[in-house]
mmCIF file of C-alpha atoms in Angstrom:
data_model
loop_
_atom_site.group_PDB
_atom_site.id
_atom_site.type_symbol
_atom_site.label_atom_id
_atom_site.label_comp_id
_atom_site.label_asym_id
_atom_site.label_seq_id
_atom_site.Cartn_x
_atom_site.Cartn_y
_atom_site.Cartn_z
ATOM 1 C CA MET A 1 191.910 136.060 158.438
ATOM 2 C CA ASN A 2 194.551 135.560 161.122
ATOM 3 C CA ASP A 3 194.012 133.324 164.146
ATOM 4 C CA GLY A 4 192.514 135.396 166.936
ATOM 5 C CA ALA A 5 190.983 137.943 164.551
ATOM 6 C CA VAL A 6 187.328 138.852 164.969
ATOM 7 C CA LEU A 7 184.996 138.951 161.974
ATOM 8 C CA HIS A 8 182.317 141.625 162.122
ATOM 9 C CA VAL A 9 179.311 141.628 159.777
ATOM 10 C CA ARG A 10 177.510 144.946 159.549
ATOM 11 C CA GLY A 11 174.368 145.652 157.577
ATOM 12 C CA ARG A 12 171.391 143.307 157.809
ATOM 13 C CA VAL A 13 171.706 139.921 159.463
ATOM 14 C CA LEU A 14 168.741 137.675 158.574
ATOM 15 C CA VAL A 15 168.447 135.600 161.735
ATOM 16 C CA GLY A 16 164.930 134.668 160.593
ATOM 17 C CA PRO A 17 162.442 135.857 157.990
ATOM 18 C CA GLU A 18 161.307 138.661 160.325
ATOM 19 C CA ASP A 19 164.206 138.712 162.799
ATOM 20 C CA VAL A 20 166.760 141.088 161.293
ATOM 21 C CA ARG A 21 169.763 142.355 163.267
ATOM 22 C CA ASP A 22 172.148 145.172 162.452
ATOM 23 C CA GLU A 23 175.373 143.297 163.072
ATOM 24 C CA LEU A 24 176.981 140.001 163.952
ATOM 25 C CA TRP A 25 180.358 139.112 165.442
ATOM 26 C CA VAL A 26 182.309 135.903 165.028
ATOM 27 C CA VAL A 27 184.341 134.974 168.097
ATOM 28 C CA ASP A 28 186.227 131.685 168.272
ATOM 29 C CA GLY A 29 184.153 130.382 165.378
ATOM 30 C CA ARG A 30 180.844 131.175 167.078
ATOM 31 C CA VAL A 31 178.058 133.704 166.520
ATOM 32 C CA ALA A 32 177.767 136.645 168.906
ATOM 33 C CA PHE A 33 175.472 139.657 168.684
ATOM 34 C CA ASP A 34 177.432 141.870 171.068
ATOM 35 C CA ARG A 35 180.880 143.250 170.417
ATOM 36 C CA PRO A 36 183.418 141.112 172.265
ATOM 37 C CA ALA A 37 185.308 142.908 175.002
ATOM 38 C CA GLY A 38 188.767 143.945 173.964
ATOM 39 C CA ALA A 39 188.269 143.155 170.269
ATOM 40 C CA ARG A 40 191.085 144.855 168.366
ATOM 41 C CA ASP A 41 191.972 142.802 165.296
ATOM 42 C CA VAL A 42 188.575 143.230 163.624
ATOM 43 C CA ARG A 43 187.702 142.587 159.996
ATOM 44 C CA THR A 44 184.400 144.166 158.991
ATOM 45 C CA VAL A 45 182.292 143.115 156.006
ATOM 46 C CA THR A 46 179.031 144.779 155.017
ATOM 47 C CA GLY A 47 176.017 143.196 153.365
ATOM 48 C CA TRP A 48 173.089 140.876 153.928
ATOM 49 C CA ALA A 49 173.940 137.776 155.978
ATOM 50 C CA LEU A 50 171.912 134.571 155.763
ATOM 51 C CA PRO A 51 172.446 131.244 157.561
ATOM 52 C CA GLY A 52 174.492 128.813 155.473
ATOM 53 C CA LEU A 53 172.234 127.360 152.811
ATOM 54 C CA VAL A 54 170.902 123.794 152.940
ATOM 55 C CA ASP A 55 170.781 121.289 150.109
ATOM 56 C CA ALA A 56 168.468 118.638 151.504
ATOM 57 C CA HIS A 57 168.913 116.254 148.576
ATOM 58 C CA CYS A 58 172.508 116.001 147.466
ATOM 59 C CA HIS A 59 174.943 113.144 146.766
ATOM 60 C CA VAL A 60 178.566 113.782 147.675
ATOM 61 C CA GLY A 61 180.743 110.857 146.600
ATOM 62 C CA LEU A 62 178.518 109.781 143.718
ATOM 63 C CA ASP A 63 178.412 110.287 139.971
ATOM 64 C CA ALA A 64 176.384 108.742 137.162
ATOM 65 C CA HIS A 65 178.271 105.455 137.478
ATOM 66 C CA GLY A 66 178.451 104.994 141.256
ATOM 67 C CA ALA A 67 180.940 105.836 143.978
ATOM 68 C CA VAL A 68 183.765 108.255 143.192
ATOM 69 C CA ASP A 69 187.177 108.730 144.781
ATOM 70 C CA ALA A 70 188.001 111.142 147.598
ATOM 71 C CA ALA A 71 189.452 113.782 145.274
ATOM 72 C CA THR A 72 186.224 113.913 143.263
ATOM 73 C CA SER A 73 184.128 113.958 146.427
ATOM 74 C CA GLU A 74 186.174 116.895 147.675
ATOM 75 C CA LYS A 75 185.586 118.834 144.456
ATOM 76 C CA GLN A 76 181.850 118.208 144.763
ATOM 77 C CA ALA A 77 181.783 119.417 148.364
ATOM 78 C CA VAL A 78 183.851 122.502 147.536
ATOM 79 C CA THR A 79 181.542 123.386 144.645
ATOM 80 C CA ASP A 80 178.533 123.230 146.946
ATOM 81 C CA ARG A 81 180.334 125.219 149.632
ATOM 82 C CA ASP A 82 181.344 127.989 147.243
ATOM 83 C CA ALA A 83 177.703 128.301 146.172
ATOM 84 C CA GLY A 84 176.751 128.937 149.810
ATOM 85 C CA THR A 85 175.601 125.425 150.721
ATOM 86 C CA LEU A 86 177.060 124.734 154.150
ATOM 87 C CA LEU A 87 174.703 121.967 155.273
ATOM 88 C CA ILE A 88 173.950 118.921 153.117
ATOM 89 C CA ARG A 89 171.539 116.086 153.670
ATOM 90 C CA ASP A 90 173.239 113.401 151.607
ATOM 91 C CA ALA A 91 170.274 111.449 150.286
ATOM 92 C CA GLY A 92 172.186 108.276 149.480
ATOM 93 C CA SER A 93 175.771 107.585 148.497
ATOM 94 C CA ALA A 94 177.745 104.418 147.805
ATOM 95 C CA ALA A 95 180.959 106.153 148.930
ATOM 96 C CA ASP A 96 182.275 106.500 152.465
ATOM 97 C CA THR A 97 182.553 110.258 153.034
ATOM 98 C CA ARG A 98 183.061 110.244 156.811
ATOM 99 C CA TRP A 99 186.505 111.762 156.301
ATOM 100 C CA ILE A 100 184.773 115.010 155.321
ATOM 101 C CA ASP A 101 183.686 115.435 158.947
ATOM 102 C CA ASP A 102 187.315 116.054 159.866
ATOM 103 C CA ARG A 103 187.684 118.874 157.354
ATOM 104 C CA GLU A 104 187.030 122.319 158.797
ATOM 105 C CA ASP A 105 186.745 123.793 155.295
ATOM 106 C CA LEU A 106 184.003 121.520 153.912
ATOM 107 C CA PRO A 107 180.224 121.570 154.458
ATOM 108 C CA ARG A 108 178.583 119.603 157.227
ATOM 109 C CA ILE A 109 176.886 116.450 155.967
ATOM 110 C CA ILE A 110 173.877 114.584 157.345
ATOM 111 C CA ARG A 111 174.002 111.139 155.749
ATOM 112 C CA ALA A 112 171.146 108.826 154.834
ATOM 113 C CA GLY A 113 173.520 105.919 154.205
ATOM 114 C CA ARG A 114 173.294 104.025 150.948
ATOM 115 C CA HIS A 115 170.127 103.822 148.843
ATOM 116 C CA ILE A 116 168.027 100.704 149.420
ATOM 117 C CA ALA A 117 166.367 99.493 146.229
ATOM 118 C CA ARG A 118 164.530 96.499 144.841
ATOM 119 C CA THR A 119 166.708 94.012 142.972
ATOM 120 C CA ARG A 120 167.414 95.236 139.401
ATOM 121 C CA ARG A 121 165.097 98.203 139.889
ATOM 122 C CA TYR A 122 167.477 101.125 140.177
ATOM 123 C CA ILE A 123 170.638 102.724 138.816
ATOM 124 C CA ARG A 124 173.502 100.250 138.693
ATOM 125 C CA ASN A 125 176.177 100.571 141.435
ATOM 126 C CA TYR A 126 174.111 102.978 143.532
ATOM 127 C CA ALA A 127 172.100 100.917 145.989
ATOM 128 C CA HIS A 128 171.786 97.853 148.118
ATOM 129 C CA GLU A 129 169.539 95.863 145.771
ATOM 130 C CA ILE A 130 167.424 93.479 147.827
ATOM 131 C CA ASP A 131 164.141 91.597 148.002
ATOM 132 C CA PRO A 132 161.246 92.767 150.216
ATOM 133 C CA GLY A 133 161.907 90.153 152.891
ATOM 134 C CA ASP A 134 165.272 91.773 153.618
ATOM 135 C CA LEU A 135 164.057 95.353 153.684
ATOM 136 C CA ALA A 136 163.671 95.798 157.441
ATOM 137 C CA ALA A 137 167.124 94.377 158.182
ATOM 138 C CA TYR A 138 168.823 96.633 155.651
ATOM 139 C CA VAL A 139 166.907 99.674 156.852
ATOM 140 C CA ARG A 140 167.943 98.989 160.429
ATOM 141 C CA ALA A 141 171.586 98.614 159.383
ATOM 142 C CA GLU A 142 171.571 101.863 157.368
ATOM 143 C CA ALA A 143 169.816 103.662 160.234
ATOM 144 C CA ARG A 144 172.732 102.728 162.456
ATOM 145 C CA ARG A 145 175.315 103.784 159.834
ATOM 146 C CA GLY A 146 173.715 107.069 158.864
ATOM 147 C CA ASP A 147 173.081 110.365 160.624
ATOM 148 C CA GLY A 148 169.417 109.966 161.448
ATOM 149 C CA TRP A 149 168.064 109.245 157.960
ATOM 150 C CA VAL A 150 167.498 106.237 155.689
ATOM 151 C CA LYS A 151 166.821 106.445 151.944
ATOM 152 C CA LEU A 152 164.504 104.023 150.095
ATOM 153 C CA VAL A 153 163.807 103.817 146.383
ATOM 154 C CA GLY A 154 160.021 103.834 146.456
ATOM 155 C CA ASP A 155 159.378 103.431 142.742
ATOM 156 C CA TRP A 156 161.280 102.934 139.509
ATOM 157 C CA ILE A 157 160.604 101.660 136.034
ATOM 158 C CA ASP A 158 159.313 98.098 135.868
ATOM 159 C CA ARG A 159 160.612 96.858 132.528
ATOM 160 C CA ASP A 160 157.937 94.182 132.219
ATOM 161 C CA ARG A 161 155.209 96.761 132.711
ATOM 162 C CA GLY A 162 157.057 99.425 130.728
ATOM 163 C CA ASP A 163 156.216 102.132 133.245
ATOM 164 C CA LEU A 164 156.920 103.359 136.759
ATOM 165 C CA ALA A 165 155.810 100.967 139.479
ATOM 166 C CA ALA A 166 156.054 100.722 143.258
ATOM 167 C CA CYS A 167 159.012 98.712 144.527
ATOM 168 C CA TRP A 168 157.776 97.420 147.895
ATOM 169 C CA PRO A 169 154.639 95.790 149.337
ATOM 170 C CA GLY A 170 152.947 97.659 152.162
ATOM 171 C CA ASP A 171 153.729 95.109 154.883
ATOM 172 C CA ALA A 172 157.457 95.223 154.126
ATOM 173 C CA LEU A 173 157.415 99.027 154.234
ATOM 174 C CA ALA A 174 155.570 99.099 157.544
ATOM 175 C CA GLU A 175 158.087 96.735 159.166
ATOM 176 C CA ALA A 176 161.069 98.597 157.708
ATOM 177 C CA ILE A 177 159.959 102.111 158.630
ATOM 178 C CA ALA A 178 159.079 100.938 162.133
ATOM 179 C CA ALA A 179 162.608 99.515 162.420
ATOM 180 C CA ALA A 180 164.120 102.856 161.377
ATOM 181 C CA HIS A 181 162.004 104.741 163.879
ATOM 182 C CA GLU A 182 163.081 102.326 166.618
ATOM 183 C CA GLU A 183 166.674 103.261 165.766
ATOM 184 C CA GLY A 184 165.847 106.971 165.993
ATOM 185 C CA ALA A 185 166.080 107.552 162.232
ATOM 186 C CA ARG A 186 163.682 109.150 159.797
ATOM 187 C CA VAL A 187 162.950 107.602 156.412
ATOM 188 C CA THR A 188 162.725 109.259 153.045
ATOM 189 C CA ALA A 189 161.911 107.715 149.680
ATOM 190 C CA HIS A 190 162.586 108.446 146.036
ATOM 191 C CA CYS A 191 159.157 108.607 144.352
ATOM 192 C CA PHE A 192 158.208 109.857 140.913
ATOM 193 C CA ALA A 193 154.727 108.330 140.490
ATOM 194 C CA ALA A 194 151.594 108.314 142.628
ATOM 195 C CA GLU A 195 151.328 104.530 142.944
ATOM 196 C CA SER A 196 153.923 104.108 145.690
ATOM 197 C CA LEU A 197 152.684 106.953 147.890
ATOM 198 C CA PRO A 198 149.641 105.450 149.710
ATOM 199 C CA ASP A 199 151.622 102.502 151.109
ATOM 200 C CA LEU A 200 154.479 104.776 152.142
ATOM 201 C CA LEU A 201 152.051 107.076 153.925
ATOM 202 C CA ALA A 202 150.369 104.172 155.681
ATOM 203 C CA ALA A 203 153.768 102.859 156.775
ATOM 204 C CA GLY A 204 154.720 106.189 158.389
ATOM 205 C CA ILE A 205 157.174 107.697 155.879
ATOM 206 C CA ASP A 206 158.735 110.982 157.024
ATOM 207 C CA CYS A 207 159.679 112.579 153.703
ATOM 208 C CA VAL A 208 159.356 111.997 149.971
ATOM 209 C CA GLU A 209 161.941 113.034 147.390
ATOM 210 C CA HIS A 210 160.794 114.497 144.062
ATOM 211 C CA ALA A 211 157.093 113.817 144.845
ATOM 212 C CA THR A 212 156.022 114.495 141.259
ATOM 213 C CA GLY A 213 153.193 111.987 141.656
ATOM 214 C CA LEU A 214 151.360 113.907 144.374
ATOM 215 C CA THR A 215 147.656 114.226 143.602
ATOM 216 C CA GLU A 216 144.770 116.260 144.970
ATOM 217 C CA GLU A 217 143.634 113.153 146.845
ATOM 218 C CA LEU A 218 147.024 112.521 148.474
ATOM 219 C CA ILE A 219 148.094 116.056 149.354
ATOM 220 C CA PRO A 220 145.753 116.451 152.372
ATOM 221 C CA ALA A 221 147.191 113.301 153.969
ATOM 222 C CA PHE A 222 150.737 114.592 153.471
ATOM 223 C CA ALA A 223 149.769 117.882 155.114
ATOM 224 C CA GLU A 224 147.900 116.255 157.991
ATOM 225 C CA ARG A 225 150.811 113.935 158.825
ATOM 226 C CA GLY A 226 153.520 116.535 158.270
ATOM 227 C CA VAL A 227 155.260 114.482 155.584
ATOM 228 C CA ALA A 228 157.801 116.762 153.929
ATOM 229 C CA ILE A 229 158.689 116.860 150.248
ATOM 230 C CA VAL A 230 161.966 117.810 148.572
ATOM 231 C CA PRO A 231 160.898 118.456 144.958
ATOM 232 C CA THR A 232 164.347 118.732 143.276
ATOM 233 C CA LEU A 233 162.839 120.774 140.461
ATOM 234 C CA VAL A 234 166.207 121.295 138.786
ATOM 235 C CA ASN A 235 166.281 117.525 138.371
ATOM 236 C CA ILE A 236 162.650 117.273 137.221
ATOM 237 C CA ALA A 237 163.620 119.680 134.435
ATOM 238 C CA THR A 238 165.535 116.776 132.850
ATOM 239 C CA PHE A 239 162.427 114.584 132.476
ATOM 240 C CA PRO A 240 161.716 115.515 128.830
ATOM 241 C CA GLN A 241 165.255 114.536 127.875
ATOM 242 C CA LEU A 242 164.942 111.250 129.767
ATOM 243 C CA ALA A 243 161.569 110.596 128.161
ATOM 244 C CA ALA A 244 162.965 111.168 124.680
ATOM 245 C CA GLY A 245 165.751 108.675 125.357
ATOM 246 C CA GLY A 246 163.303 105.950 126.400
ATOM 247 C CA GLU A 247 160.538 106.642 123.895
ATOM 248 C CA ALA A 248 161.229 103.734 121.528
ATOM 249 C CA LYS A 249 161.505 101.043 124.205
ATOM 250 C CA PHE A 250 159.156 102.332 126.925
ATOM 251 C CA PRO A 251 156.546 104.664 125.382
ATOM 252 C CA ALA A 252 154.162 104.460 128.375
ATOM 253 C CA TRP A 253 156.969 105.401 130.774
ATOM 254 C CA SER A 254 158.051 108.255 128.504
ATOM 255 C CA ALA A 255 154.549 109.670 128.330
ATOM 256 C CA HIS A 256 154.213 109.343 132.112
ATOM 257 C CA MET A 257 157.457 111.235 132.713
ATOM 258 C CA ARG A 258 156.343 114.039 130.405
ATOM 259 C CA ARG A 259 153.045 114.393 132.289
ATOM 260 C CA LEU A 260 154.858 114.578 135.606
ATOM 261 C CA HIS A 261 157.145 117.253 134.197
ATOM 262 C CA GLU A 262 154.316 119.315 132.735
ATOM 263 C CA ARG A 263 152.487 119.619 136.041
ATOM 264 C CA ARG A 264 155.563 119.950 138.287
ATOM 265 C CA TYR A 265 154.959 123.549 139.350
ATOM 266 C CA ASP A 266 151.256 122.960 139.956
ATOM 267 C CA THR A 267 152.087 119.892 142.064
ATOM 268 C CA VAL A 268 154.556 121.717 144.296
ATOM 269 C CA GLY A 269 152.386 124.814 144.540
ATOM 270 C CA ALA A 270 149.316 122.824 145.568
ATOM 271 C CA ALA A 271 151.297 120.888 148.182
ATOM 272 C CA HIS A 272 152.752 124.070 149.649
ATOM 273 C CA GLU A 273 149.374 125.819 149.695
ATOM 274 C CA ALA A 274 147.908 122.852 151.593
ATOM 275 C CA GLY A 275 150.605 123.086 154.266
ATOM 276 C CA VAL A 276 152.967 120.323 153.163
ATOM 277 C CA PRO A 277 156.526 121.193 154.312
ATOM 278 C CA VAL A 278 158.699 121.880 151.251
ATOM 279 C CA PHE A 279 162.503 121.992 151.334
ATOM 280 C CA VAL A 280 165.263 122.727 148.840
ATOM 281 C CA GLY A 281 167.234 119.888 147.280
ATOM 282 C CA THR A 282 169.088 119.724 143.980
ATOM 283 C CA ASP A 283 169.790 115.981 143.499
ATOM 284 C CA ALA A 284 173.382 116.920 142.650
ATOM 285 C CA GLY A 285 175.935 114.158 142.314
ATOM 286 C CA GLY A 286 174.204 111.677 140.057
ATOM 287 C CA SER A 287 174.040 113.170 136.599
ATOM 288 C CA LEU A 288 173.489 116.724 137.851
ATOM 289 C CA ALA A 289 176.198 119.232 138.680
ATOM 290 C CA HIS A 290 176.825 120.454 142.196
ATOM 291 C CA GLY A 291 176.337 124.055 143.271
ATOM 292 C CA LEU A 292 172.754 124.473 142.007
ATOM 293 C CA VAL A 293 171.101 125.549 145.261
ATOM 294 C CA ALA A 294 170.307 129.076 144.014
ATOM 295 C CA ASP A 295 168.642 127.622 140.912
ATOM 296 C CA GLU A 296 166.440 125.364 143.036
ATOM 297 C CA VAL A 297 165.330 128.238 145.268
ATOM 298 C CA ALA A 298 164.350 130.160 142.129
ATOM 299 C CA GLU A 299 162.400 127.123 140.904
ATOM 300 C CA LEU A 300 160.372 127.049 144.120
ATOM 301 C CA VAL A 301 159.427 130.674 143.542
ATOM 302 C CA LYS A 302 158.215 129.706 140.064
ATOM 303 C CA ALA A 303 156.113 127.011 141.751
ATOM 304 C CA GLY A 304 154.319 129.611 143.872
ATOM 305 C CA LEU A 305 156.339 130.016 147.066
ATOM 306 C CA THR A 306 157.077 133.597 148.045
ATOM 307 C CA PRO A 307 160.765 134.563 148.034
ATOM 308 C CA ALA A 308 160.814 134.467 151.840
ATOM 309 C CA GLU A 309 159.215 131.017 151.873
ATOM 310 C CA ALA A 310 161.659 129.697 149.289
ATOM 311 C CA LEU A 311 164.561 131.129 151.301
ATOM 312 C CA SER A 312 163.250 129.444 154.424
ATOM 313 C CA ALA A 313 163.143 126.145 152.532
ATOM 314 C CA ALA A 314 166.900 126.537 152.021
ATOM 315 C CA SER A 315 167.869 128.185 155.308
ATOM 316 C CA TRP A 316 165.869 128.853 158.489
ATOM 317 C CA GLY A 317 163.159 126.273 157.966
ATOM 318 C CA ALA A 318 165.436 123.631 156.510
ATOM 319 C CA ARG A 319 167.911 123.909 159.378
ATOM 320 C CA ARG A 320 165.105 123.627 161.916
ATOM 321 C CA TRP A 321 163.736 120.542 160.113
ATOM 322 C CA LEU A 322 167.153 118.899 160.138
ATOM 323 C CA GLY A 323 167.834 119.843 163.747
ATOM 324 C CA ARG A 324 170.743 122.176 163.023
ATOM 325 C CA PRO A 325 171.172 125.744 164.293
ATOM 326 C CA GLY A 326 171.043 128.886 162.229
ATOM 327 C CA LEU A 327 172.367 132.296 163.250
ATOM 328 C CA GLU A 328 171.855 131.934 166.988
ATOM 329 C CA GLU A 329 173.925 133.246 169.857
ATOM 330 C CA GLY A 330 176.771 130.788 170.438
ATOM 331 C CA ALA A 331 176.004 128.677 167.356
ATOM 332 C CA PRO A 332 178.742 127.757 164.877
ATOM 333 C CA ALA A 333 179.282 130.696 162.535
ATOM 334 C CA ASP A 334 178.151 129.211 159.220
ATOM 335 C CA PHE A 335 176.686 131.929 157.019
ATOM 336 C CA VAL A 336 176.761 133.634 153.630
ATOM 337 C CA VAL A 337 176.966 137.359 152.923
ATOM 338 C CA TYR A 338 175.299 138.942 149.866
ATOM 339 C CA ASP A 339 175.392 142.446 148.421
ATOM 340 C CA GLU A 340 171.595 142.716 148.269
ATOM 341 C CA ASP A 341 168.540 141.452 150.137
ATOM 342 C CA PRO A 342 167.766 137.889 148.922
ATOM 343 C CA ARG A 343 164.215 138.272 150.243
ATOM 344 C CA ALA A 344 163.592 140.859 147.542
ATOM 345 C CA ASP A 345 165.089 138.768 144.750
ATOM 346 C CA VAL A 346 166.263 135.188 145.323
ATOM 347 C CA ARG A 347 168.532 135.436 142.282
ATOM 348 C CA VAL A 348 170.930 137.230 144.632
ATOM 349 C CA LEU A 349 171.813 133.767 146.019
ATOM 350 C CA ALA A 350 173.726 132.945 142.850
ATOM 351 C CA ASP A 351 176.402 135.525 143.670
ATOM 352 C CA PRO A 352 177.578 135.287 147.305
ATOM 353 C CA ARG A 353 179.981 137.967 148.426
ATOM 354 C CA MET A 354 181.506 135.884 151.228
ATOM 355 C CA VAL A 355 181.022 132.355 152.524
ATOM 356 C CA VAL A 356 181.904 131.804 156.186
ATOM 357 C CA LEU A 357 182.237 128.266 157.526
ATOM 358 C CA ARG A 358 183.021 127.493 161.164
ATOM 359 C CA GLY A 359 183.836 131.155 161.591
ATOM 360 C CA ARG A 360 186.353 131.420 158.739
ATOM 361 C CA PRO A 361 185.855 132.951 155.285
ATOM 362 C CA VAL A 362 186.295 130.118 152.813
ATOM 363 C CA ALA A 363 185.006 131.628 149.582
#
């Protein structure tokens, strides 16, 4: 599209789950719902427009071994973009990806800084690995480096126990989360098991990643306090493979991981039914491929969310939760156009017709 051209979307513009407009105009990279005066060089596309999708648990700049170079980071970001993901909450990365902010053709990223983990209790080369006495100081530092989020590793395998175990004592968590909140940041935590959740709740955690350990006893507290979960079901699907790999050395851990996998849909469905906020995240960038946002939306439908609710978890609702605009008058024109209504069948998300970022078609 030439500079100065006006993009016109005609069909159904999904401003919200019930707010559907007939057309949208892009003027100077911004959303407008009225035809701009004097518009002559107009490109019209027809279809169903949805705000740019959100991957609320993604890792740009990371692979299975740690930080990657800029070229690899760029490929990851482009893969997500071409799948319709235009807003990423980067839930921990050892790489410096600030340069992406200067690229008009790459998704917007909200960073949670680098993972903070217990010494020798996480994936090598990923995290700051520290002792509990240093937790508050590291959280404060990452809160200042990030974009309003900090990422803790709440539990991981304890090799002496041979099973998942909480990483932090309650008093250290309370001090650390209070420090983040003083800095204006929210805190999220990687948690597979149930054991780490009560102390995190008591300390004021804002979000939990994966949340496979949620129980009937814990879900009401999550709902009452508005603690969100990002289930990453496309990642939880790998648990049986992980369990098989650790069976000989850690049989209790392997059995635990299989149980968490078996009840994954029931866990997410029960949390959603109770009113726990649920958002889409893929956990791309570790061992998982990028560009899986459509698969994760489909997984949430399998877990019991309606198609509209699952879409909201990746668009309207997720953007509101992260404090970013959707398709609003004057907002940056970040949206995706589809041939069919994704509210009727979320599988439509896997085949975007056009991806528009900052007002320009990019895919």
